[in-house]
Amino acid sequence: MNSKSIILGLVCSTALISGCDFFKNKKQEAAEVKTPEVADWSCTAPDNVQQMQDYLKEEYLKEVDQRIRHSGYEADQALLDKIRKNIKFEISHISTKTEKPEQAKTLDCSSLITAVLPKGLQKRAENAYLDEPCEECETEENSSRSYTLQDHYSTSFPSLTLKNDRLNGIDFIYHIEKSDKDEISMTMESHYVVGQAAYLTQLAVQYASYLKANAQNKEDSKKYVEENAAQRDLAQKALDVRQKELENEKKSSVERLNAAWDRFSAEQKTSLQQDQSDWFEKRDIDCKVLSQKNVHELDEKERETYQKQAEYWNEAMYQQNQDIQYSKCFIQKTKERAVYLNNVFN
């Protein structure tokens, strides 16, 4: 009889990588490991179980290494080494699904799978999950999550439970096949426990880096707010200066118009009264329409000096700009009307 060998094959391992409250699927290519050890034709054979547990640990180590290398955060190397050394995987509550296994060429096996975490890792990972920097968060209030790691598992991975430093998974499926040469191959179907154990490790070892990044982000945010406030204050001053200038021009243009009107006799005023009233109404309507043009639709060269700070305006400042543009239109049309009336008089 030919010597027996075991081939451990992981068909597909799927892991999820975190980003704020969003997770991306990452697939791992199939892998095979051969060992000369002899195994029994049984789902529960201790050698088979031990080799699967060892293989799961190897896959976990690869996953952790890949996550750390692809992450933008620094890992606590001493803590990482401790976790990698002490974490282990257990396969339990094994059942054979194949009827008449002694006559079968394939055994279908089902079990529970558990990642036994070093003491304290769960709590540290839960804290890190809440403090993991979130690029999608727009405000300081949103940067602190209310969605917890337990919420993550109950929502995204209902088959997993995290409790007392143990990550438990159900329905771990594997198959044992016997070839014509009595070679025994064992294939494991994908399961989330390995990838999520690696994710928990990543959270734990990068926790300090998250806190450091959050502190820096808070400082940068404070600096941005201060700089933005200073620029907005400057923008407000520019608006006020321009508005004051136009108020003086507006007063002067009205005085010129009144002076032109006062030159007419009572009879001439009566004759021109309706035309003057129509002009007042048209001036008001035209200027209201023209003043509503969005400042951001203007070319840079078309903008007045005060409008170059428009990116810092709030709603009230946009309204003030509209008032200024109305005044500009009012002044121009009033001056033109004064010239027209003077020509009529002459």
GROMACS .gro file of N, CA and C in nm, residues 200-268:
model
  207
  200LEU      N    1  -0.900   4.204   1.421
  200LEU     CA    2  -0.895   4.239   1.563
  200LEU      C    3  -0.752   4.268   1.607
  201THR      N    4  -0.660   4.187   1.557
  201THR     CA    5  -0.518   4.208   1.590
  201THR      C    6  -0.471   4.342   1.536
  202GLN      N    7  -0.509   4.372   1.413
  202GLN     CA    8  -0.471   4.500   1.353
  202GLN      C    9  -0.522   4.617   1.436
  203LEU      N   10  -0.647   4.610   1.477
  203LEU     CA   11  -0.704   4.717   1.560
  203LEU      C   12  -0.623   4.734   1.689
  204ALA      N   13  -0.595   4.622   1.754
  204ALA     CA   14  -0.527   4.627   1.884
  204ALA      C   15  -0.387   4.686   1.874
  205VAL      N   16  -0.310   4.642   1.775
  205VAL     CA   17  -0.170   4.685   1.767
  205VAL      C   18  -0.155   4.825   1.707
  206GLN      N   19  -0.260   4.876   1.642
  206GLN     CA   20  -0.253   5.010   1.585
  206GLN      C   21  -0.330   5.112   1.668
  207TYR      N   22  -0.382   5.070   1.782
  207TYR     CA   23  -0.463   5.158   1.867
  207TYR      C   24  -0.388   5.286   1.904
  208ALA      N   25  -0.264   5.271   1.950
  208ALA     CA   26  -0.186   5.389   1.990
  208ALA      C   27  -0.164   5.482   1.872
  209SER      N   28  -0.146   5.424   1.754
  209SER     CA   29  -0.127   5.504   1.633
  209SER      C   30  -0.254   5.580   1.598
  210TYR      N   31  -0.371   5.516   1.621
  210TYR     CA   32  -0.499   5.583   1.597
  210TYR      C   33  -0.513   5.706   1.686
  211LEU      N   34  -0.480   5.687   1.815
  211LEU     CA   35  -0.492   5.798   1.910
  211LEU      C   36  -0.399   5.913   1.871
  212LYS      N   37  -0.279   5.878   1.827
  212LYS     CA   38  -0.183   5.980   1.785
  212LYS      C   39  -0.235   6.054   1.662
  213ALA      N   40  -0.291   5.979   1.567
  213ALA     CA   41  -0.345   6.041   1.445
  213ALA      C   42  -0.464   6.130   1.478
  214ASN      N   43  -0.549   6.085   1.570
  214ASN     CA   44  -0.665   6.165   1.609
  214ASN      C   45  -0.623   6.296   1.675
  215ALA      N   46  -0.519   6.288   1.759
  215ALA     CA   47  -0.469   6.409   1.825
  215ALA      C   48  -0.416   6.507   1.722
  216GLN      N   49  -0.344   6.454   1.621
  216GLN     CA   50  -0.290   6.540   1.516
  216GLN      C   51  -0.403   6.599   1.431
  217ASN      N   52  -0.504   6.515   1.402
  217ASN     CA   53  -0.618   6.563   1.324
  217ASN      C   54  -0.694   6.673   1.398
  218LYS      N   55  -0.705   6.655   1.530
  218LYS     CA   56  -0.773   6.756   1.612
  218LYS      C   57  -0.696   6.887   1.610
  219GLU      N   58  -0.564   6.877   1.618
  219GLU     CA   59  -0.480   6.998   1.615
  219GLU      C   60  -0.490   7.066   1.478
  220ASP      N   61  -0.486   6.984   1.372
  220ASP     CA   62  -0.497   7.039   1.236
  220ASP      C   63  -0.634   7.103   1.215
  221SER      N   64  -0.737   7.038   1.270
  221SER     CA   65  -0.872   7.092   1.257
  221SER      C   66  -0.885   7.226   1.330
  222LYS      N   67  -0.825   7.234   1.449
  222LYS     CA   68  -0.828   7.359   1.526
  222LYS      C   69  -0.757   7.470   1.449
  223LYS      N   70  -0.642   7.436   1.391
  223LYS     CA   71  -0.567   7.534   1.314
  223LYS      C   72  -0.646   7.580   1.192
  224TYR      N   73  -0.713   7.484   1.127
  224TYR     CA   74  -0.793   7.517   1.009
  224TYR      C   75  -0.908   7.611   1.047
  225VAL      N   76  -0.975   7.580   1.158
  225VAL     CA   77  -1.087   7.663   1.203
  225VAL      C   78  -1.040   7.804   1.234
  226GLU      N   79  -0.924   7.815   1.300
  226GLU     CA   80  -0.871   7.947   1.334
  226GLU      C   81  -0.835   8.026   1.209
  227GLU      N   82  -0.769   7.958   1.114
  227GLU     CA   83  -0.731   8.026   0.990
  227GLU      C   84  -0.854   8.065   0.909
  228ASN      N   85  -0.953   7.976   0.907
  228ASN     CA   86  -1.076   8.004   0.834
  228ASN      C   87  -1.151   8.123   0.897
  229ALA      N   88  -1.150   8.128   1.030
  229ALA     CA   89  -1.217   8.238   1.101
  229ALA      C   90  -1.148   8.370   1.070
  230ALA      N   91  -1.014   8.368   1.063
  230ALA     CA   92  -0.939   8.489   1.033
  230ALA      C   93  -0.969   8.537   0.890
  231GLN      N   94  -0.977   8.443   0.797
  231GLN     CA   95  -1.007   8.478   0.658
  231GLN      C   96  -1.151   8.529   0.644
  232ARG      N   97  -1.242   8.469   0.720
  232ARG     CA   98  -1.381   8.515   0.715
  232ARG      C   99  -1.393   8.656   0.774
  233ASP      N  100  -1.317   8.681   0.879
  233ASP     CA  101  -1.317   8.815   0.938
  233ASP      C  102  -1.265   8.918   0.837
  234LEU      N  103  -1.160   8.879   0.764
  234LEU     CA  104  -1.106   8.968   0.661
  234LEU      C  105  -1.209   8.989   0.550
  235ALA      N  106  -1.279   8.882   0.512
  235ALA     CA  107  -1.381   8.892   0.408
  235ALA      C  108  -1.494   8.985   0.451
  236GLN      N  109  -1.531   8.977   0.579
  236GLN     CA  110  -1.638   9.064   0.631
  236GLN      C  111  -1.596   9.210   0.629
  237LYS      N  112  -1.471   9.236   0.665
  237LYS     CA  113  -1.421   9.373   0.664
  237LYS      C  114  -1.420   9.429   0.522
  238ALA      N  115  -1.381   9.345   0.425
  238ALA     CA  116  -1.379   9.389   0.285
  238ALA      C  117  -1.521   9.421   0.236
  239LEU      N  118  -1.618   9.339   0.276
  239LEU     CA  119  -1.757   9.365   0.241
  239LEU      C  120  -1.806   9.497   0.301
  240ASP      N  121  -1.773   9.518   0.428
  240ASP     CA  122  -1.819   9.638   0.497
  240ASP      C  123  -1.760   9.765   0.436
  241VAL      N  124  -1.631   9.758   0.400
  241VAL     CA  125  -1.565   9.874   0.338
  241VAL      C  126  -1.630   9.908   0.206
  242ARG      N  127  -1.654   9.804   0.124
  242ARG     CA  128  -1.715   9.828  -0.007
  242ARG      C  129  -1.858   9.880   0.007
  243GLN      N  130  -1.932   9.827   0.103
  243GLN     CA  131  -2.070   9.871   0.124
  243GLN      C  132  -2.074  10.018   0.168
  244LYS      N  133  -1.981  10.056   0.253
  244LYS     CA  134  -1.976  10.195   0.300
  244LYS      C  135  -1.943  10.290   0.185
  245GLU      N  136  -1.850  10.247   0.098
  245GLU     CA  137  -1.816  10.328  -0.019
  245GLU      C  138  -1.939  10.352  -0.106
  246LEU      N  139  -2.015  10.247  -0.129
  246LEU     CA  140  -2.132  10.257  -0.216
  246LEU      C  141  -2.245  10.338  -0.153
  247GLU      N  142  -2.254  10.332  -0.021
  247GLU     CA  143  -2.357  10.412   0.047
  247GLU      C  144  -2.334  10.560   0.021
  248ASN      N  145  -2.207  10.602   0.024
  248ASN     CA  146  -2.174  10.742  -0.004
  248ASN      C  147  -2.203  10.776  -0.150
  249GLU      N  148  -2.166  10.683  -0.241
  249GLU     CA  149  -2.192  10.706  -0.384
  249GLU      C  150  -2.342  10.710  -0.411
  250LYS      N  151  -2.415  10.624  -0.343
  250LYS     CA  152  -2.559  10.617  -0.362
  250LYS      C  153  -2.625  10.749  -0.319
  251LYS      N  154  -2.580  10.800  -0.207
  251LYS     CA  155  -2.634  10.928  -0.158
  251LYS      C  156  -2.604  11.040  -0.256
  252SER      N  157  -2.483  11.040  -0.311
  252SER     CA  158  -2.442  11.143  -0.406
  252SER      C  159  -2.523  11.134  -0.535
  253SER      N  160  -2.547  11.010  -0.584
  253SER     CA  161  -2.621  10.993  -0.709
  253SER      C  162  -2.767  11.039  -0.694
  254VAL      N  163  -2.825  11.013  -0.578
  254VAL     CA  164  -2.963  11.056  -0.551
  254VAL      C  165  -2.971  11.208  -0.547
  255GLU      N  166  -2.870  11.271  -0.487
  255GLU     CA  167  -2.868  11.417  -0.481
  255GLU      C  168  -2.858  11.476  -0.621
  256ARG      N  169  -2.778  11.414  -0.708
  256ARG     CA  170  -2.765  11.463  -0.846
  256ARG      C  171  -2.896  11.447  -0.922
  257LEU      N  172  -2.964  11.334  -0.899
  257LEU     CA  173  -3.092  11.312  -0.967
  257LEU      C  174  -3.196  11.414  -0.919
  258ASN      N  175  -3.200  11.437  -0.789
  258ASN     CA  176  -3.295  11.534  -0.734
  258ASN      C  177  -3.268  11.675  -0.786
  259ALA      N  178  -3.138  11.707  -0.798
  259ALA     CA  179  -3.102  11.840  -0.848
  259ALA      C  180  -3.148  11.857  -0.993
  260ALA      N  181  -3.131  11.750  -1.073
  260ALA     CA  182  -3.175  11.756  -1.212
  260ALA      C  183  -3.327  11.771  -1.220
  261TRP      N  184  -3.398  11.701  -1.134
  261TRP     CA  185  -3.545  11.707  -1.133
  261TRP      C  186  -3.595  11.844  -1.087
  262ASP      N  187  -3.527  11.902  -0.991
  262ASP     CA  188  -3.569  12.031  -0.936
  262ASP      C  189  -3.555  12.145  -1.036
  263ARG      N  190  -3.479  12.125  -1.141
  263ARG     CA  191  -3.462  12.229  -1.242
  263ARG      C  192  -3.587  12.247  -1.327
  264PHE      N  193  -3.673  12.144  -1.327
  264PHE     CA  194  -3.794  12.153  -1.409
  264PHE      C  195  -3.900  12.239  -1.341
  265SER      N  196  -3.983  12.298  -1.424
  265SER     CA  197  -4.096  12.376  -1.371
  265SER      C  198  -4.205  12.280  -1.326
  266ALA      N  199  -4.304  12.334  -1.256
  266ALA     CA  200  -4.414  12.251  -1.208
  266ALA      C  201  -4.486  12.184  -1.325
  267GLU      N  202  -4.504  12.258  -1.434
  267GLU     CA  203  -4.572  12.204  -1.552
  267GLU      C  204  -4.491  12.091  -1.615
  268GLN      N  205  -4.358  12.110  -1.623
  268GLN     CA  206  -4.272  12.006  -1.680
  268GLN      C  207  -4.270  11.881  -1.592
   0.00000   0.00000   0.00000
